Amino acid sequence: MYTNASLKEIRATYAQHLVPQLVTAVVIIDDNLNIQYLNSSAEALFSKSLNRLYLKGFLDVFTHCSITSQRLEQVLVTGQDFTDSDVVLEFIENYHITIEVTASAALFDGKEHILLECKQIDKQKQISAEVFQEQQWEAARDLIRGLAHEIKNPLGGLRGAAQLLDKELNPDQQEFTSMIIEQADRLTNLVDRLLGPNQLPKLEVHNIHEILEKVRQLVSLDNAKHIEIERDYDPSIPDIEIDTEKLQQSLLNIIRNATQILDESGIIKLKTRIATNQTINGKKVKLAIKISIIDNGPGIPADIQDTIFYPMVSGRADGTGLGLSIAQTLVHQHKGKLSCHSYPGRTEFTILLPLPKRV
């Protein structure tokens, strides 16, 4: 027969041994938001041990955290729990993860603490977001193509009629037909850009750094703000089959967008690495080339981050919203993936290009 005392002992025994073994990362912070405890899963999640993080400010562990100190302190004041399923943590090495966090008030040694339960959700979020964005992007492309063709056909007739009429008019009146022809050509050019590149890539073996250097030189020649362009290349990256013109155009579109937003203190970093075990357009890829274009600008507005690669979506008042859409199309033609992670002070565009399996 068990007693209340024996049940209390059983609870204490399991509580003592269970928390360290939980798959869920558990963090306990005090009323000053300093770390008091991490279980082994939290140590693995943050890539740091309790020895290194004990008594350090929880928010000081990261270069960026989307949870504010005010929100955590509110848990202590009100005693009300909260759950946030989209918390971004960025570490000093510019590595970032997305986690789901549940914060609740807890008493330890008679003092108020906050118990954080953290679960990494990057993979699930990435896969679901990619599937949704791919569907939306394709739908937007199909809609634009349909509208573009509907616009282009009458434009051709309008231009032809203006040319015929031009022959019948005197020089003073030809000014108006010239204007019609000029505007018809301008709209045709815009429609062609909306349709995007349709030709398949002409693949040839090239070194990715040669293309990056050419792009860097082109941007440097048109760099009135004297924006600094840094390089961080991995020289061990092998050559790959690519269409140099298409990939160059994609990189130029991304970098020129950055130069238009940055001021004279702006910095753009071009970085290359080998990435392992990636998911590219729903397919698992063992090895890929990762090209990162990083800037220290104001960031992309949060309300358009999910649609930044759609045609006609732009963060600038004078932007056409075509540059990133075309860049996305060109990367897709290489069976690659273009993604973006942005917050004020740091924007990173990432191009992943799959490396073929070695025979």
PDB file of C-alpha atoms in Angstrom, residues 84-255:
ATOM      1  CA  ASP A  84       5.111  31.436 -29.575  1.00  0.00           C
ATOM      2  CA  SER A  85       5.491  29.062 -32.504  1.00  0.00           C
ATOM      3  CA  ASP A  86       7.775  31.299 -34.582  1.00  0.00           C
ATOM      4  CA  VAL A  87      10.747  32.435 -32.495  1.00  0.00           C
ATOM      5  CA  VAL A  88      13.980  33.155 -34.392  1.00  0.00           C
ATOM      6  CA  LEU A  89      17.294  32.822 -32.553  1.00  0.00           C
ATOM      7  CA  GLU A  90      20.457  34.086 -34.221  1.00  0.00           C
ATOM      8  CA  PHE A  91      23.845  33.142 -32.784  1.00  0.00           C
ATOM      9  CA  ILE A  92      27.136  35.013 -32.930  1.00  0.00           C
ATOM     10  CA  GLU A  93      28.339  32.826 -35.808  1.00  0.00           C
ATOM     11  CA  ASN A  94      25.350  34.105 -37.905  1.00  0.00           C
ATOM     12  CA  TYR A  95      23.739  30.682 -37.528  1.00  0.00           C
ATOM     13  CA  HIS A  96      20.015  30.934 -36.869  1.00  0.00           C
ATOM     14  CA  ILE A  97      17.239  28.540 -35.852  1.00  0.00           C
ATOM     15  CA  THR A  98      13.470  28.756 -35.526  1.00  0.00           C
ATOM     16  CA  ILE A  99      11.893  27.348 -32.400  1.00  0.00           C
ATOM     17  CA  GLU A 100       8.519  26.989 -30.716  1.00  0.00           C
ATOM     18  CA  VAL A 101       8.637  28.321 -27.147  1.00  0.00           C
ATOM     19  CA  THR A 102       6.272  27.907 -24.227  1.00  0.00           C
ATOM     20  CA  ALA A 103       7.057  30.191 -21.277  1.00  0.00           C
ATOM     21  CA  SER A 104       5.471  29.644 -17.890  1.00  0.00           C
ATOM     22  CA  ALA A 105       6.006  30.855 -14.311  1.00  0.00           C
ATOM     23  CA  ALA A 106       7.553  28.387 -11.855  1.00  0.00           C
ATOM     24  CA  LEU A 107       8.674  28.441  -8.238  1.00  0.00           C
ATOM     25  CA  PHE A 108      12.159  27.176  -7.347  1.00  0.00           C
ATOM     26  CA  ASP A 109      13.514  27.521  -3.815  1.00  0.00           C
ATOM     27  CA  GLY A 110      10.632  29.848  -3.072  1.00  0.00           C
ATOM     28  CA  LYS A 111      11.612  32.294  -5.816  1.00  0.00           C
ATOM     29  CA  GLU A 112       9.823  33.158  -9.058  1.00  0.00           C
ATOM     30  CA  HIS A 113      11.443  31.736 -12.206  1.00  0.00           C
ATOM     31  CA  ILE A 114      10.464  31.321 -15.836  1.00  0.00           C
ATOM     32  CA  LEU A 115      10.396  27.846 -17.358  1.00  0.00           C
ATOM     33  CA  LEU A 116      11.019  27.814 -21.117  1.00  0.00           C
ATOM     34  CA  GLU A 117      10.197  24.733 -23.180  1.00  0.00           C
ATOM     35  CA  CYS A 118      11.806  24.990 -26.623  1.00  0.00           C
ATOM     36  CA  LYS A 119      11.375  22.827 -29.708  1.00  0.00           C
ATOM     37  CA  GLN A 120      13.255  23.382 -32.957  1.00  0.00           C
ATOM     38  CA  ILE A 121      10.876  23.520 -35.915  1.00  0.00           C
ATOM     39  CA  ASP A 122      13.153  24.673 -38.759  1.00  0.00           C
ATOM     40  CA  LYS A 123      12.734  21.580 -40.930  1.00  0.00           C
ATOM     41  CA  GLN A 124       8.943  21.334 -40.607  1.00  0.00           C
ATOM     42  CA  LYS A 125       8.545  25.091 -41.098  1.00  0.00           C
ATOM     43  CA  GLN A 126      10.940  25.107 -44.048  1.00  0.00           C
ATOM     44  CA  ILE A 127       9.277  22.198 -45.856  1.00  0.00           C
ATOM     45  CA  SER A 128       5.707  23.491 -45.358  1.00  0.00           C
ATOM     46  CA  ALA A 129       6.739  27.044 -46.281  1.00  0.00           C
ATOM     47  CA  GLU A 130       8.574  25.849 -49.395  1.00  0.00           C
ATOM     48  CA  VAL A 131       5.606  23.794 -50.587  1.00  0.00           C
ATOM     49  CA  PHE A 132       3.207  26.700 -50.023  1.00  0.00           C
ATOM     50  CA  GLN A 133       5.507  29.311 -51.561  1.00  0.00           C
ATOM     51  CA  GLU A 134       6.240  27.079 -54.552  1.00  0.00           C
ATOM     52  CA  GLN A 135       2.511  26.657 -55.210  1.00  0.00           C
ATOM     53  CA  GLN A 136       1.845  30.371 -54.787  1.00  0.00           C
ATOM     54  CA  TRP A 137       4.844  31.341 -56.900  1.00  0.00           C
ATOM     55  CA  GLU A 138       3.780  29.013 -59.728  1.00  0.00           C
ATOM     56  CA  ALA A 139       0.191  30.290 -59.523  1.00  0.00           C
ATOM     57  CA  ALA A 140       1.427  33.888 -59.662  1.00  0.00           C
ATOM     58  CA  ARG A 141       3.703  33.076 -62.611  1.00  0.00           C
ATOM     59  CA  ASP A 142       0.825  31.401 -64.498  1.00  0.00           C
ATOM     60  CA  LEU A 143      -1.463  34.364 -63.835  1.00  0.00           C
ATOM     61  CA  ILE A 144       1.176  36.848 -64.988  1.00  0.00           C
ATOM     62  CA  ARG A 145       1.886  34.821 -68.134  1.00  0.00           C
ATOM     63  CA  GLY A 146      -1.821  34.704 -68.993  1.00  0.00           C
ATOM     64  CA  LEU A 147      -2.271  38.430 -68.453  1.00  0.00           C
ATOM     65  CA  ALA A 148       0.958  39.230 -70.312  1.00  0.00           C
ATOM     66  CA  HIS A 149      -0.158  37.384 -73.435  1.00  0.00           C
ATOM     67  CA  GLU A 150      -3.584  39.044 -73.294  1.00  0.00           C
ATOM     68  CA  ILE A 151      -1.899  42.462 -73.111  1.00  0.00           C
ATOM     69  CA  LYS A 152       0.785  41.754 -75.697  1.00  0.00           C
ATOM     70  CA  ASN A 153      -1.564  40.773 -78.540  1.00  0.00           C
ATOM     71  CA  PRO A 154      -3.569  44.052 -78.701  1.00  0.00           C
ATOM     72  CA  LEU A 155      -0.364  46.029 -78.131  1.00  0.00           C
ATOM     73  CA  GLY A 156       1.052  44.605 -81.360  1.00  0.00           C
ATOM     74  CA  GLY A 157      -2.095  45.642 -83.241  1.00  0.00           C
ATOM     75  CA  LEU A 158      -2.027  49.092 -81.647  1.00  0.00           C
ATOM     76  CA  ARG A 159       1.593  49.620 -82.648  1.00  0.00           C
ATOM     77  CA  GLY A 160       0.957  48.422 -86.215  1.00  0.00           C
ATOM     78  CA  ALA A 161      -2.053  50.723 -86.608  1.00  0.00           C
ATOM     79  CA  ALA A 162       0.004  53.662 -85.308  1.00  0.00           C
ATOM     80  CA  GLN A 163       2.749  52.922 -87.849  1.00  0.00           C
ATOM     81  CA  LEU A 164       0.238  52.843 -90.727  1.00  0.00           C
ATOM     82  CA  LEU A 165      -1.409  56.040 -89.510  1.00  0.00           C
ATOM     83  CA  ASP A 166       2.008  57.703 -89.197  1.00  0.00           C
ATOM     84  CA  LYS A 167       2.512  57.423 -92.978  1.00  0.00           C
ATOM     85  CA  GLU A 168      -0.715  59.344 -93.644  1.00  0.00           C
ATOM     86  CA  LEU A 169      -0.021  62.275 -91.325  1.00  0.00           C
ATOM     87  CA  ASN A 170       1.999  65.460 -91.713  1.00  0.00           C
ATOM     88  CA  PRO A 171       5.206  65.898 -89.667  1.00  0.00           C
ATOM     89  CA  ASP A 172       3.466  67.949 -86.954  1.00  0.00           C
ATOM     90  CA  GLN A 173       0.874  65.223 -86.334  1.00  0.00           C
ATOM     91  CA  GLN A 174       3.434  62.390 -86.443  1.00  0.00           C
ATOM     92  CA  GLU A 175       4.572  63.452 -82.984  1.00  0.00           C
ATOM     93  CA  PHE A 176       1.456  61.792 -81.545  1.00  0.00           C
ATOM     94  CA  THR A 177       1.842  58.506 -83.426  1.00  0.00           C
ATOM     95  CA  SER A 178       5.513  58.407 -82.398  1.00  0.00           C
ATOM     96  CA  MET A 179       4.380  58.726 -78.796  1.00  0.00           C
ATOM     97  CA  ILE A 180       1.907  55.832 -79.232  1.00  0.00           C
ATOM     98  CA  ILE A 181       4.615  53.639 -80.788  1.00  0.00           C
ATOM     99  CA  GLU A 182       7.124  54.551 -78.059  1.00  0.00           C
ATOM    100  CA  GLN A 183       4.687  53.737 -75.230  1.00  0.00           C
ATOM    101  CA  ALA A 184       3.591  50.502 -76.934  1.00  0.00           C
ATOM    102  CA  ASP A 185       7.256  49.433 -77.143  1.00  0.00           C
ATOM    103  CA  ARG A 186       7.758  50.326 -73.481  1.00  0.00           C
ATOM    104  CA  LEU A 187       4.764  48.229 -72.420  1.00  0.00           C
ATOM    105  CA  THR A 188       5.886  45.346 -74.649  1.00  0.00           C
ATOM    106  CA  ASN A 189       9.292  45.450 -72.991  1.00  0.00           C
ATOM    107  CA  LEU A 190       7.654  45.400 -69.547  1.00  0.00           C
ATOM    108  CA  VAL A 191       5.464  42.444 -70.545  1.00  0.00           C
ATOM    109  CA  ASP A 192       8.514  40.544 -71.830  1.00  0.00           C
ATOM    110  CA  ARG A 193      10.210  41.103 -68.464  1.00  0.00           C
ATOM    111  CA  LEU A 194       7.066  39.893 -66.676  1.00  0.00           C
ATOM    112  CA  LEU A 195       7.113  36.707 -68.731  1.00  0.00           C
ATOM    113  CA  GLY A 196      10.675  36.146 -67.538  1.00  0.00           C
ATOM    114  CA  PRO A 197      13.417  34.024 -69.084  1.00  0.00           C
ATOM    115  CA  ASN A 198      11.982  31.055 -70.971  1.00  0.00           C
ATOM    116  CA  GLN A 199      15.103  29.591 -72.561  1.00  0.00           C
ATOM    117  CA  LEU A 200      16.583  26.547 -70.887  1.00  0.00           C
ATOM    118  CA  PRO A 201      20.028  27.067 -69.338  1.00  0.00           C
ATOM    119  CA  LYS A 202      23.108  26.214 -71.421  1.00  0.00           C
ATOM    120  CA  LEU A 203      25.079  24.231 -68.894  1.00  0.00           C
ATOM    121  CA  GLU A 204      28.871  24.259 -68.916  1.00  0.00           C
ATOM    122  CA  VAL A 205      31.396  23.388 -66.219  1.00  0.00           C
ATOM    123  CA  HIS A 206      32.578  26.539 -64.412  1.00  0.00           C
ATOM    124  CA  ASN A 207      34.025  27.647 -61.116  1.00  0.00           C
ATOM    125  CA  ILE A 208      31.412  29.473 -59.066  1.00  0.00           C
ATOM    126  CA  HIS A 209      33.968  31.975 -57.762  1.00  0.00           C
ATOM    127  CA  GLU A 210      34.801  33.200 -61.271  1.00  0.00           C
ATOM    128  CA  ILE A 211      31.160  34.230 -61.686  1.00  0.00           C
ATOM    129  CA  LEU A 212      31.054  35.866 -58.251  1.00  0.00           C
ATOM    130  CA  GLU A 213      34.220  37.826 -59.034  1.00  0.00           C
ATOM    131  CA  LYS A 214      32.800  39.019 -62.343  1.00  0.00           C
ATOM    132  CA  VAL A 215      29.601  40.135 -60.592  1.00  0.00           C
ATOM    133  CA  ARG A 216      31.643  41.885 -57.891  1.00  0.00           C
ATOM    134  CA  GLN A 217      33.626  43.787 -60.538  1.00  0.00           C
ATOM    135  CA  LEU A 218      30.454  44.829 -62.384  1.00  0.00           C
ATOM    136  CA  VAL A 219      28.864  46.117 -59.175  1.00  0.00           C
ATOM    137  CA  SER A 220      32.095  47.892 -58.146  1.00  0.00           C
ATOM    138  CA  LEU A 221      32.126  49.821 -61.433  1.00  0.00           C
ATOM    139  CA  ASP A 222      28.662  51.209 -60.644  1.00  0.00           C
ATOM    140  CA  ASN A 223      29.142  51.869 -56.934  1.00  0.00           C
ATOM    141  CA  ALA A 224      28.624  55.597 -56.378  1.00  0.00           C
ATOM    142  CA  LYS A 225      27.978  55.066 -52.651  1.00  0.00           C
ATOM    143  CA  HIS A 226      31.307  53.225 -52.260  1.00  0.00           C
ATOM    144  CA  ILE A 227      29.592  50.289 -50.584  1.00  0.00           C
ATOM    145  CA  GLU A 228      32.149  47.796 -49.293  1.00  0.00           C
ATOM    146  CA  ILE A 229      31.963  44.330 -50.857  1.00  0.00           C
ATOM    147  CA  GLU A 230      33.601  41.612 -48.758  1.00  0.00           C
ATOM    148  CA  ARG A 231      34.490  38.095 -49.889  1.00  0.00           C
ATOM    149  CA  ASP A 232      34.493  34.882 -47.877  1.00  0.00           C
ATOM    150  CA  TYR A 233      35.031  32.053 -50.335  1.00  0.00           C
ATOM    151  CA  ASP A 234      35.610  28.350 -49.770  1.00  0.00           C
ATOM    152  CA  PRO A 235      38.331  27.467 -52.319  1.00  0.00           C
ATOM    153  CA  SER A 236      37.628  23.738 -51.987  1.00  0.00           C
ATOM    154  CA  ILE A 237      34.254  24.038 -53.766  1.00  0.00           C
ATOM    155  CA  PRO A 238      34.399  21.983 -56.996  1.00  0.00           C
ATOM    156  CA  ASP A 239      33.416  23.224 -60.449  1.00  0.00           C
ATOM    157  CA  ILE A 240      29.780  22.740 -61.370  1.00  0.00           C
ATOM    158  CA  GLU A 241      27.620  22.700 -64.515  1.00  0.00           C
ATOM    159  CA  ILE A 242      25.895  26.073 -64.722  1.00  0.00           C
ATOM    160  CA  ASP A 243      24.722  28.672 -67.208  1.00  0.00           C
ATOM    161  CA  THR A 244      27.114  31.505 -66.369  1.00  0.00           C
ATOM    162  CA  GLU A 245      24.968  34.267 -67.897  1.00  0.00           C
ATOM    163  CA  LYS A 246      21.795  33.209 -66.088  1.00  0.00           C
ATOM    164  CA  LEU A 247      23.468  32.750 -62.724  1.00  0.00           C
ATOM    165  CA  GLN A 248      25.324  36.035 -63.146  1.00  0.00           C
ATOM    166  CA  GLN A 249      22.030  37.801 -63.872  1.00  0.00           C
ATOM    167  CA  SER A 250      20.456  36.245 -60.783  1.00  0.00           C
ATOM    168  CA  LEU A 251      23.333  37.393 -58.545  1.00  0.00           C
ATOM    169  CA  LEU A 252      23.327  40.883 -60.086  1.00  0.00           C
ATOM    170  CA  ASN A 253      19.597  41.293 -59.435  1.00  0.00           C
ATOM    171  CA  ILE A 254      20.050  40.412 -55.742  1.00  0.00           C
ATOM    172  CA  ILE A 255      23.185  42.523 -55.185  1.00  0.00           C
TER     173      ILE A 255
END
